[in-house]
Coordinates of C-alpha atoms and ligand atoms in Angstrom, one line a residue:
M491 CA -8.6 28.5 11.6
S492 CA -10.2 26.2 9.2
A493 CA -13.9 24.9 9.9
L494 CA -12.3 21.6 10.6
T495 CA -10.6 22.8 13.6
A496 CA -13.1 25.8 14.6
S497 CA -15.6 22.7 14.6
A498 CA -17.1 21.1 17.7
A499 CA -16.4 17.6 16.8
W500 CA -12.6 18.6 16.6
T501 CA -12.0 21.0 19.4
A502 CA -13.8 18.7 21.8
L503 CA -11.0 16.0 20.3
A504 CA -8.3 18.6 21.1
S505 CA -9.6 19.4 24.9
H506 CA -9.8 15.8 25.3
R507 CA -6.2 15.0 24.1
A508 CA -4.5 18.0 26.4
I509 CA -6.7 16.5 29.3
H510 CA -6.0 12.4 28.9
A511 CA -2.1 13.2 27.3
S512 CA -0.5 11.7 30.2
R513 CA -2.8 8.7 30.7
H514 CA -0.6 5.6 30.1
L515 CA -1.8 2.3 28.7
R516 CA -0.9 0.5 31.9
E517 CA -3.7 2.6 33.7
L518 CA -6.1 2.6 30.8
F519 CA -5.6 -1.7 31.2
Q520 CA -5.6 -1.9 35.1
G521 CA -9.1 -2.6 36.3
D522 CA -10.5 -3.1 33.2
P523 CA -10.4 -6.7 32.3
A524 CA -12.9 -6.5 29.4
R525 CA -10.6 -3.8 27.4
F526 CA -9.4 -6.3 25.4
P527 CA -12.8 -7.8 24.3
R528 CA -14.3 -4.3 23.6
L529 CA -11.4 -2.8 21.7
C530 CA -11.7 -5.8 18.9
A531 CA -13.6 -6.1 16.1
S532 CA -13.6 -8.5 13.2
A533 CA -14.5 -8.9 9.6
C534 CA -14.0 -11.0 7.0
G535 CA -11.4 -13.3 8.7
L536 CA -9.6 -10.3 10.1
L537 CA -9.3 -9.8 13.6
L538 CA -8.0 -6.0 14.9
D539 CA -6.9 -5.7 18.1
Y540 CA -6.8 -1.8 18.7
S541 CA -6.9 -2.3 22.5
R542 CA -3.4 -0.9 22.9
N543 CA -3.7 2.6 21.6
A544 CA -4.3 5.3 24.1
I545 CA -7.8 6.0 23.5
T546 CA -10.9 5.7 25.8
D547 CA -14.4 4.8 25.2
E548 CA -14.7 8.4 25.2
T549 CA -12.1 9.2 22.8
L550 CA -13.6 6.6 20.3
A551 CA -17.3 8.4 20.6
L552 CA -15.4 11.7 19.8
L553 CA -13.9 10.1 17.1
M554 CA -17.0 8.8 15.9
A555 CA -18.9 12.0 16.3
L556 CA -16.1 13.6 14.0
A557 CA -16.5 11.2 11.5
R558 CA -20.3 11.8 11.6
Q559 CA -20.0 15.3 11.5
Q560 CA -17.5 15.2 8.2
G561 CA -19.9 13.3 6.7
V562 CA -17.7 10.1 6.2
E563 CA -20.9 7.8 5.2
A564 CA -22.4 10.3 2.7
Q565 CA -18.9 10.3 1.2
R566 CA -18.6 6.6 1.4
E567 CA -21.9 6.3 -0.7
A568 CA -20.6 8.6 -2.9
M569 CA -17.8 7.0 -3.9
F570 CA -19.9 3.8 -4.2
A571 CA -22.3 5.0 -6.2
G572 CA -19.8 7.1 -8.9
A573 CA -19.6 10.5 -8.2
P574 CA -17.2 12.4 -9.1
I575 CA -15.3 12.8 -6.0
N576 CA -11.8 13.0 -7.4
H577 CA -12.9 16.6 -7.7
T578 CA -9.7 18.2 -9.4
E579 CA -9.5 15.3 -12.4
G580 CA -13.2 15.5 -12.7
R581 CA -13.2 11.6 -12.4
A582 CA -15.5 8.7 -10.2
V583 CA -13.3 6.3 -8.1
L584 CA -14.8 3.1 -8.5
H585 CA -12.0 0.5 -8.3
C586 CA -14.4 -1.2 -6.0
A587 CA -16.5 -2.0 -9.0
L588 CA -13.5 -4.5 -10.1
R589 CA -14.2 -6.6 -7.7
A590 CA -18.1 -6.4 -7.3
P591 CA -19.6 -9.9 -8.2
A592 CA -20.7 -10.8 -11.5
S593 CA -24.5 -9.7 -11.0
A594 CA -23.6 -5.9 -10.0
S595 CA -24.1 -3.2 -12.3
L596 CA -23.0 0.4 -11.8
V597 CA -24.6 3.1 -14.1
L598 CA -21.4 6.0 -14.8
D599 CA -22.7 8.8 -17.0
G600 CA -25.9 6.8 -18.3
H601 CA -23.8 3.5 -18.9
D602 CA -23.4 0.6 -17.3
V603 CA -20.0 0.2 -16.4
M604 CA -19.5 -3.7 -15.2
P605 CA -20.2 -5.4 -18.9
G606 CA -16.8 -4.0 -19.7
V607 CA -15.2 -5.0 -16.2
R608 CA -16.5 -8.3 -16.8
A609 CA -14.9 -8.5 -20.4
V610 CA -11.4 -7.4 -19.8
L611 CA -11.5 -10.0 -16.7
A612 CA -12.9 -12.5 -19.0
R613 CA -10.2 -11.5 -21.5
M614 CA -7.4 -11.8 -18.6
E615 CA -8.7 -15.5 -17.7
A616 CA -8.5 -16.6 -21.2
F617 CA -5.1 -15.0 -21.6
S618 CA -3.5 -16.3 -18.3
A619 CA -5.0 -20.0 -19.3
A620 CA -3.1 -20.0 -22.4
V621 CA 0.1 -18.7 -21.6
R622 CA 0.1 -21.0 -18.5
T623 CA -0.8 -24.0 -20.4
G624 CA 2.0 -23.0 -22.8
R625 CA -0.9 -22.9 -25.4
L626 CA -0.1 -19.6 -26.0
R627 CA 3.7 -19.3 -26.9
G628 CA 6.4 -17.1 -28.4
H629 CA 7.6 -15.8 -31.9
R630 CA 9.7 -19.0 -32.2
G631 CA 7.1 -21.6 -30.8
A632 CA 8.4 -21.9 -27.6
A633 CA 6.2 -21.8 -24.2
F634 CA 6.7 -18.7 -22.1
T635 CA 8.8 -19.5 -19.1
D636 CA 9.3 -15.9 -17.8
V637 CA 7.0 -12.4 -17.5
V638 CA 8.3 -9.2 -16.7
N639 CA 6.0 -6.6 -16.0
I640 CA 7.4 -3.0 -16.7
G641 CA 5.5 -0.5 -14.7
I642 CA 6.2 2.1 -11.9
G643 CA 3.9 3.3 -9.0
G644 CA 0.7 1.9 -9.0
S645 CA 1.2 -0.1 -12.1
D646 CA 4.0 -1.8 -10.0
L647 CA 3.9 -2.0 -6.1
G648 CA 0.6 -3.3 -6.5
P649 CA 0.9 -6.8 -8.6
L650 CA 4.4 -6.8 -7.0
M651 CA 3.3 -6.6 -3.7
V652 CA 0.5 -9.6 -4.7
V653 CA 2.8 -11.9 -6.6
E654 CA 5.2 -12.0 -3.8
A655 CA 2.8 -12.6 -1.0
L656 CA 1.0 -15.0 -2.7
R657 CA 4.2 -16.9 -4.0
H658 CA 3.4 -19.8 -1.9
Y659 CA 0.5 -20.8 -4.1
A660 CA 2.5 -19.5 -7.7
D661 CA 2.4 -22.1 -10.3
G662 CA 2.8 -20.6 -13.5
P663 CA 5.7 -18.5 -15.1
R664 CA 8.2 -16.5 -13.2
V665 CA 7.0 -13.3 -13.0
H666 CA 9.8 -10.5 -12.7
F667 CA 9.2 -6.6 -12.2
V668 CA 11.4 -3.8 -13.5
S669 CA 10.3 0.1 -12.6
N670 CA 13.1 2.0 -11.9
V671 CA 14.5 3.7 -14.9
D672 CA 17.8 2.8 -13.3
D673 CA 19.4 0.9 -16.6
A674 CA 20.7 -1.8 -13.2
H675 CA 16.8 -2.8 -13.1
L676 CA 16.4 -3.8 -16.6
A677 CA 19.6 -5.6 -17.1
Q678 CA 19.7 -7.5 -14.0
T679 CA 16.3 -8.9 -14.7
L680 CA 17.0 -9.9 -18.3
R681 CA 20.2 -11.3 -17.3
G682 CA 19.2 -15.1 -17.7
L683 CA 16.4 -14.9 -19.3
D684 CA 15.7 -16.2 -22.8
P685 CA 14.1 -13.8 -25.1
A686 CA 12.4 -16.6 -26.8
T687 CA 10.5 -17.6 -24.0
T688 CA 9.9 -14.2 -22.4
L689 CA 6.6 -12.0 -22.2
F690 CA 6.7 -8.4 -21.4
I691 CA 3.6 -6.7 -20.0
V692 CA 3.9 -3.1 -20.4
A693 CA 1.9 -1.9 -17.6
S694 CA 1.0 2.2 -17.5
K695 CA -2.5 3.7 -16.6
T696 CA -1.6 6.6 -19.0
F697 CA 1.2 4.8 -21.4
T698 CA 3.1 8.0 -21.3
T699 CA 5.6 7.5 -17.7
L700 CA 9.3 8.1 -18.3
E701 CA 10.6 5.0 -16.9
T702 CA 8.2 2.6 -18.1
M703 CA 8.6 3.8 -21.9
T704 CA 12.0 4.1 -21.4
N705 CA 12.2 0.6 -20.0
A706 CA 9.5 -0.3 -22.5
A707 CA 11.6 0.8 -25.4
S708 CA 14.9 -1.1 -24.4
A709 CA 13.3 -4.3 -23.5
R710 CA 12.1 -4.1 -27.4
R711 CA 15.2 -3.5 -28.4
W712 CA 16.7 -6.6 -26.3
L713 CA 13.9 -8.8 -27.9
L714 CA 14.7 -7.3 -31.6
Q715 CA 18.2 -8.1 -31.2
A716 CA 17.5 -11.7 -30.4
L717 CA 15.0 -12.3 -32.4
G718 CA 15.6 -10.4 -35.5
D719 CA 12.1 -9.8 -36.2
E720 CA 10.1 -7.1 -35.9
A721 CA 6.6 -9.4 -35.8
A722 CA 8.3 -10.8 -32.4
V723 CA 7.1 -7.6 -30.6
A724 CA 3.1 -8.9 -31.3
S725 CA 3.6 -12.0 -29.8
H726 CA 6.0 -11.2 -27.3
F727 CA 4.3 -8.0 -25.8
V728 CA 1.0 -7.4 -23.9
A729 CA 0.0 -3.9 -22.6
L730 CA -2.2 -3.1 -19.7
S731 CA -3.5 0.6 -20.0
T732 CA -6.1 3.2 -20.4
N733 CA -4.2 5.0 -23.8
L734 CA -5.4 2.5 -26.7
A735 CA -3.6 5.0 -29.0
A736 CA -0.5 5.1 -27.0
T737 CA -0.3 1.0 -27.1
A738 CA -1.2 1.3 -30.9
A739 CA 1.6 3.6 -31.6
F740 CA 4.1 1.1 -29.7
G741 CA 2.6 -1.3 -31.6
I742 CA 1.1 -3.6 -29.7
A743 CA -2.0 -5.2 -31.0
A744 CA -5.6 -4.4 -29.7
E745 CA -5.9 -8.2 -29.0
R746 CA -3.1 -8.2 -26.9
V747 CA -4.2 -5.1 -25.2
F748 CA -6.1 -5.3 -21.7
A749 CA -7.6 -2.2 -21.1
F750 CA -8.9 -0.3 -17.8
W751 CA -10.8 3.2 -17.1
D752 CA -9.9 6.9 -16.0
W753 CA -11.6 6.1 -12.5
V754 CA -9.2 3.5 -11.5
G755 CA -6.7 5.4 -9.6
G756 CA -2.9 4.1 -10.5
R757 CA -2.4 3.0 -6.4
Y758 CA -6.0 1.6 -6.4
S759 CA -5.6 -0.6 -9.8
L760 CA -4.0 -4.1 -9.0
W761 CA -7.9 -5.4 -8.8
S762 CA -8.1 -4.1 -12.6
A763 CA -6.2 -5.5 -16.0
I764 CA -2.8 -4.3 -14.2
G765 CA -3.2 -7.6 -11.9
L766 CA -2.6 -9.1 -15.3
S767 CA 1.0 -10.5 -13.9
I768 CA -1.0 -11.9 -10.3
S769 CA -3.3 -14.2 -12.7
L770 CA -0.2 -15.4 -14.6
A771 CA 1.8 -16.1 -11.5
V772 CA -0.9 -18.0 -9.5
G773 CA -3.6 -18.1 -12.0
F774 CA -7.1 -16.3 -12.4
E775 CA -9.0 -18.9 -9.9
R776 CA -7.0 -17.2 -7.7
F777 CA -6.9 -14.0 -8.5
E778 CA -11.0 -13.9 -8.3
Q779 CA -10.5 -15.0 -4.7
L780 CA -8.2 -12.0 -4.2
L781 CA -11.1 -9.7 -5.8
A782 CA -13.4 -11.6 -3.7
G783 CA -11.9 -10.9 -0.4
A784 CA -11.9 -7.2 -1.8
H785 CA -15.3 -7.4 -1.8
A786 CA -16.2 -8.9 1.4
M787 CA -14.2 -5.6 2.9
D788 CA -16.0 -3.4 0.3
R789 CA -19.2 -4.5 1.7
H790 CA -18.2 -4.5 5.5
F791 CA -17.1 -0.8 5.2
R792 CA -20.0 0.1 3.3
E793 CA -22.5 -1.5 5.8
A794 CA -20.8 -2.3 9.2
P795 CA -22.0 0.5 12.0
L796 CA -19.1 2.9 12.0
E797 CA -18.4 1.2 15.9
R798 CA -17.5 -1.8 14.7
N799 CA -16.3 -1.1 11.1
L800 CA -12.5 -1.9 10.5
P801 CA -11.4 0.5 8.2
V802 CA -13.5 3.6 9.9
L803 CA -11.5 2.2 13.3
M804 CA -8.1 2.1 11.7
G805 CA -8.6 5.2 10.0
L806 CA -10.0 7.4 12.8
I807 CA -7.4 5.9 15.5
G808 CA -4.9 6.6 13.1
L809 CA -6.2 10.2 12.4
W810 CA -6.1 10.9 16.1
H811 CA -2.5 10.0 16.3
V812 CA -1.4 12.3 13.5
S813 CA -3.4 15.4 14.1
F814 CA -4.1 15.4 18.0
C815 CA -1.5 13.3 19.6
G816 CA 1.5 14.6 17.2
Y817 CA 2.9 11.1 15.9
H818 CA 3.7 12.1 12.4
S819 CA 5.3 8.4 11.7
H820 CA 3.4 5.3 11.1
A821 CA 5.1 1.8 11.1
V822 CA 3.8 -1.4 9.5
L823 CA 5.2 -4.7 10.7
P824 CA 4.1 -7.9 9.1
Y825 CA 4.8 -10.7 11.2
D826 CA 5.2 -12.3 7.5
Q827 CA 7.8 -12.7 5.3
Y828 CA 5.2 -12.9 2.2
L829 CA 3.9 -9.6 3.1
H830 CA 7.4 -8.1 2.9
R831 CA 6.5 -5.6 0.1
F832 CA 3.4 -4.8 1.7
P833 CA 4.6 -2.1 3.5
A834 CA 6.1 -0.7 0.1
F835 CA 2.8 -0.9 -1.5
L836 CA 1.1 0.7 1.8
Q837 CA 3.6 4.2 1.3
Q838 CA 2.4 4.8 -2.3
L839 CA -1.0 4.4 -1.1
D840 CA -0.8 6.0 2.0
M841 CA 1.3 8.9 1.2
E842 CA 0.1 10.0 -2.4
S843 CA -3.1 9.7 -1.6
N844 CA -3.2 11.5 1.6
G845 CA -0.1 13.5 1.4
K846 CA -2.1 16.7 1.2
R847 CA -1.8 20.0 2.4
T848 CA -4.6 21.8 0.3
D849 CA -8.3 20.9 1.2
R850 CA -11.3 20.6 -1.0
H851 CA -11.9 23.7 -1.3
G852 CA -8.2 25.0 -2.3
N853 CA -7.4 26.4 1.1
P854 CA -4.0 25.3 2.6
V855 CA -5.1 22.8 5.8
D856 CA -4.2 23.8 9.3
Y857 CA -3.9 20.6 10.6
A858 CA -1.5 17.4 10.3
T859 CA -2.4 15.2 7.2
G860 CA -1.0 12.1 6.5
P861 CA 2.1 10.3 7.9
V862 CA 5.2 9.1 6.9
L863 CA 4.5 5.7 6.6
W864 CA 7.0 2.8 6.4
G865 CA 7.7 -0.6 8.0
E866 CA 9.5 -4.1 7.2
P867 CA 8.4 -7.6 8.4
G868 CA 9.0 -8.7 11.7
T869 CA 11.3 -10.1 13.1
N870 CA 14.1 -8.5 11.0
G871 CA 12.6 -5.2 11.8
Q872 CA 13.7 -6.3 15.4
H873 CA 17.3 -6.1 15.0
A874 CA 17.7 -2.8 13.1
F875 CA 15.3 0.0 13.7
F876 CA 13.0 -1.2 16.8
Q877 CA 15.6 0.5 19.1
L878 CA 14.3 3.4 18.4
L879 CA 10.8 2.3 18.6
H880 CA 11.2 1.5 22.4
Q881 CA 13.7 4.1 23.1
G882 CA 13.9 6.6 20.9
T883 CA 12.4 10.2 21.5
T884 CA 9.9 9.9 18.7
V885 CA 6.8 8.0 19.6
V886 CA 5.8 5.5 15.8
P887 CA 2.6 4.1 15.9
A888 CA 2.6 0.6 14.7
D889 CA 0.6 -1.9 12.8
F890 CA 1.6 -5.4 13.5
I891 CA 0.1 -8.3 11.4
A892 CA 0.6 -12.0 11.5
C893 CA -1.5 -14.9 10.4
A894 CA -2.0 -17.9 12.9
Q895 CA -1.0 -20.3 10.3
G896 CA 2.0 -20.7 8.3
L897 CA 2.2 -22.0 5.0
H898 CA 5.1 -24.6 5.8
G899 CA 5.4 -27.2 7.4
L900 CA 8.1 -25.8 10.2
P901 CA 5.9 -25.2 13.2
D902 CA 8.8 -23.9 15.4
H903 CA 9.6 -21.0 13.4
H904 CA 5.9 -20.0 13.2
R905 CA 5.4 -20.2 17.4
L906 CA 8.7 -18.2 17.4
L907 CA 7.6 -15.8 14.8
L908 CA 3.7 -15.1 16.4
A909 CA 5.6 -15.3 19.8
N910 CA 8.2 -12.3 19.1
C911 CA 5.1 -10.4 17.6
L912 CA 3.4 -10.6 20.3
A913 CA 6.5 -9.8 22.6
Q914 CA 7.2 -6.6 20.5
S915 CA 3.7 -5.0 20.8
R916 CA 3.2 -5.8 24.8
A917 CA 7.0 -4.2 25.2
L918 CA 5.7 -0.9 23.1
A919 CA 2.7 -0.7 25.2
F920 CA 3.7 -1.6 28.7
G921 CA 7.9 -0.9 28.8
K922 CA 9.5 -1.5 32.0
T923 CA 9.1 1.3 34.8
L924 CA 13.1 2.4 36.1
E925 CA 12.0 0.5 39.2
E926 CA 11.8 -2.6 37.7
A927 CA 14.9 -2.4 35.8
R928 CA 16.6 -1.6 38.9
A929 CA 14.8 -4.6 40.4
E930 CA 16.6 -6.9 37.7
A931 CA 20.0 -6.0 39.1
A932 CA 21.9 -6.2 35.9
R933 CA 25.4 -5.4 36.1
G934 CA 26.6 -2.8 33.5
A935 CA 30.7 -1.7 33.0
P936 CA 32.0 -1.2 36.5
G937 CA 30.3 2.3 38.1
V938 CA 27.8 2.2 35.8
D939 CA 24.0 2.2 36.8
L940 CA 22.2 0.4 33.7
A941 CA 18.3 0.7 34.9
P942 CA 18.1 3.8 32.7
Y943 CA 19.2 2.4 29.7
R944 CA 17.5 -0.8 30.7
S945 CA 13.8 1.1 31.2
F946 CA 11.3 1.3 28.7
P947 CA 9.0 4.3 28.8
G948 CA 6.0 1.9 26.8
N949 CA 2.8 3.5 26.2
R950 CA 3.7 3.5 22.3
P951 CA 0.4 2.8 20.8
S952 CA 0.0 0.0 18.2
N953 CA -2.9 -2.0 16.4
T954 CA -2.7 -5.9 15.8
L955 CA -4.2 -7.4 12.8
I956 CA -4.7 -11.5 12.7
L957 CA -5.3 -13.5 9.8
D958 CA -6.1 -17.4 10.4
R959 CA -4.2 -17.6 7.3
L960 CA -2.7 -15.6 4.1
T961 CA -4.5 -16.8 1.4
P962 CA -5.4 -14.7 -1.9
E963 CA -9.1 -14.1 -0.4
R964 CA -7.4 -12.8 2.9
L965 CA -5.2 -10.8 1.3
G966 CA -7.6 -9.1 -0.5
A967 CA -9.7 -8.5 2.8
L968 CA -6.5 -6.9 4.1
V969 CA -5.7 -4.5 0.9
A970 CA -9.0 -3.5 0.4
L971 CA -9.3 -2.4 4.7
Y972 CA -6.0 -0.2 3.8
E973 CA -7.2 1.5 1.1
H974 CA -10.8 2.5 2.9
K975 CA -8.9 3.4 6.1
V976 CA -7.0 5.9 4.1
F977 CA -10.5 7.1 2.5
V978 CA -11.7 7.5 5.8
Q979 CA -8.8 9.6 7.0
A980 CA -9.0 12.4 3.9
A981 CA -13.2 12.2 4.2
V982 CA -12.6 13.8 7.7
W983 CA -9.2 15.9 6.8
N984 CA -11.7 16.9 3.7
I985 CA -8.7 16.5 1.2
N986 CA -9.0 14.5 -1.9
A987 CA -7.0 11.4 -1.8
F988 CA -7.3 10.4 -5.5
D989 CA -5.3 13.0 -6.9
Q990 CA -1.4 13.5 -6.8
W991 CA -0.2 16.5 -8.4
G992 CA 2.9 16.7 -6.0
V993 CA 4.4 14.2 -8.3
E994 CA 4.5 16.5 -11.4
L995 CA 7.0 19.4 -10.1
G996 CA 10.1 16.6 -10.1
K997 CA 8.3 15.0 -13.7
A998 CA 8.9 18.6 -15.1
L999 CA 12.0 19.3 -14.0
A1000 CA 13.8 16.2 -15.1
T1001 CA 13.3 17.0 -18.7
P1002 CA 15.6 19.8 -19.6
I1003 CA 18.2 18.5 -16.8
A1004 CA 18.4 15.4 -18.9
A1005 CA 18.8 17.3 -22.0
A1006 CA 21.3 19.3 -20.0
L1007 CA 23.0 15.9 -18.7
E1008 CA 23.5 15.7 -22.7
G1009 CA 24.8 19.2 -23.1
T1010 CA 22.0 21.8 -23.7
P1011 CA 22.1 24.4 -21.7
L1012 CA 20.2 25.0 -18.4
P1013 CA 17.1 27.1 -18.7
P1014 CA 18.1 30.7 -17.8
G1015 CA 17.1 31.2 -14.3
T1016 CA 18.1 27.6 -13.1
D1017 CA 19.6 27.4 -9.3
A1018 CA 23.2 27.1 -8.7
A1019 CA 23.1 24.2 -7.1
T1020 CA 21.3 22.3 -9.9
A1021 CA 23.7 24.1 -12.4
G1022 CA 26.9 23.2 -10.6
L1023 CA 26.1 19.2 -9.8
V1024 CA 24.8 19.0 -13.8
A1025 CA 28.3 20.6 -14.8
H1026 CA 30.4 18.4 -12.1
L1027 CA 28.4 15.1 -13.2
R1028 CA 29.8 15.9 -16.9
A1029 CA 33.1 16.4 -15.5
L1030 CA 33.1 12.8 -14.2
Q1031 CA 31.6 11.4 -17.3
A1032 CA 34.1 12.6 -19.4
G1033 CA 36.3 11.0 -17.5
P1034 CA 39.6 11.9 -16.6
G1035 CA 42.0 14.1 -18.9
Ligands
LIG1796 O1 4.2 9.4 -10.6 C1 3.0 9.1 -10.1 C2 2.3 8.2 -10.9 O2 1.0 9.0 -12.2 C3 1.0 7.5 -9.8 O3 0.3 7.9 -9.2 C4 0.7 6.0 -10.8 O4 0.6 5.4 -10.1 C5 2.7 5.9 -11.7 O5 3.0 7.1 -11.7 C6 2.7 5.7 -12.8 O6 1.7 6.0 -14.1 P1 1.4 5.3 -15.0 O7 0.4 3.8 -14.6 O8 0.7 6.0 -15.9 O9 2.8 4.8 -15.7

């Protein structure tokens, strides 16, 4: 048994769950009209309704005790102060510094990191303005109409998600994203683009990532084939990276490189130079509003009491579901089409951070950690996977996210969108009993009693997050909320949320397989399935006869 599962706070929660597991949300709401106002909290323009989770005041008190036992507050301070909390990589975790106000200072290893942060932001501002106004032009003197961000993981999902979320505000060049090494992604993106008016951003913290380097090299060839002059690379490529030697080797001039630092994790990097595509799409001022919204959430996370602290509440309730209720999946359901890539972004944020099985002392954990996170925007999801959410045998806690105001002048649409959002969370929570279904007297095929099919168990937990309007500032706060939620969970689970060793093995194994696909023998000891599939693929590639 680990120290955590043997601890007083953990065992108290486990017994509490055992006693109360059968209590239904219907019961919890009945006779408690104050449940909604009591189990709601707000900050930074976001309202969190967490009343429809199978929790009581006692559950919350026990969860808070667990957070305190695990030193969540001290761990939070250590992060903000720049302690090397990413202990396996010996790094500080300072993405919050990227969105701190101009007056802030943060000393790391005897050196204030903030002047460097501000200098890069100032360069991003100047560069974005020059591209957006057409002052900065391509090799042949034409203004840039299209920007292609080449990156993957955190160097893609964050900026892509934000550019999509803020598309309503986009008033700059068209921004495209290429991530997959599958040539279809690059080829389809470049189709129809004019090399003379296309700017490439090579976004890679390490500047060694296979997919990004392969796509960047092909993009470079595409450009040179059309413009026929090696010098064109200097005016059509910029790099966002911590690896300045590699960006220079690629041929990108120092003044076209926007640096960031090893204390910015890839999945936490959209606030850094990695956000350049955002600033190009919507303007630097809106990028700054995004940062300001995230900073407001940082302050809330740091200053609000745990009991009213949104990331703490969401983190602890999520942990309750995973570690005590056995719900290993989590759906994020934005009722906002602009947030259609938000679940994909959160998949990396949450699963790469908390998909861990070794604790901070190197011991295997004996409790469930990060859930499988997934989701799609409503109302589309309702016509696809909601059947399972309502009547399947797996309980999937969900986050519903909606904005009070739409951004377009079609109020009927927005009313229906919101009504569906509220109806779904209501149906999940309260369901429909067999008796209620029978009372409906619905008719099915002759001799078939439909009531069992038309009843809903309910008691399926959800949070609802309401924003007034999807602005850059609110989006910043929303993203930071989820970042800190992940932090809180890792702090309690005693795992390092900031490394990602689990991505390494597959990367390493791909190298000899890539060579084998060109005819080099596979290393001795390669398993029979891999060898068989390589042989099959090569035979198909050789074609008939
Ligand atoms: O393979 C995972 C990962 O290391 C992510 O953590 C990271 O966001 C992504 O690859 C891309 O890395 P880079 O920005 O160095 O190209």
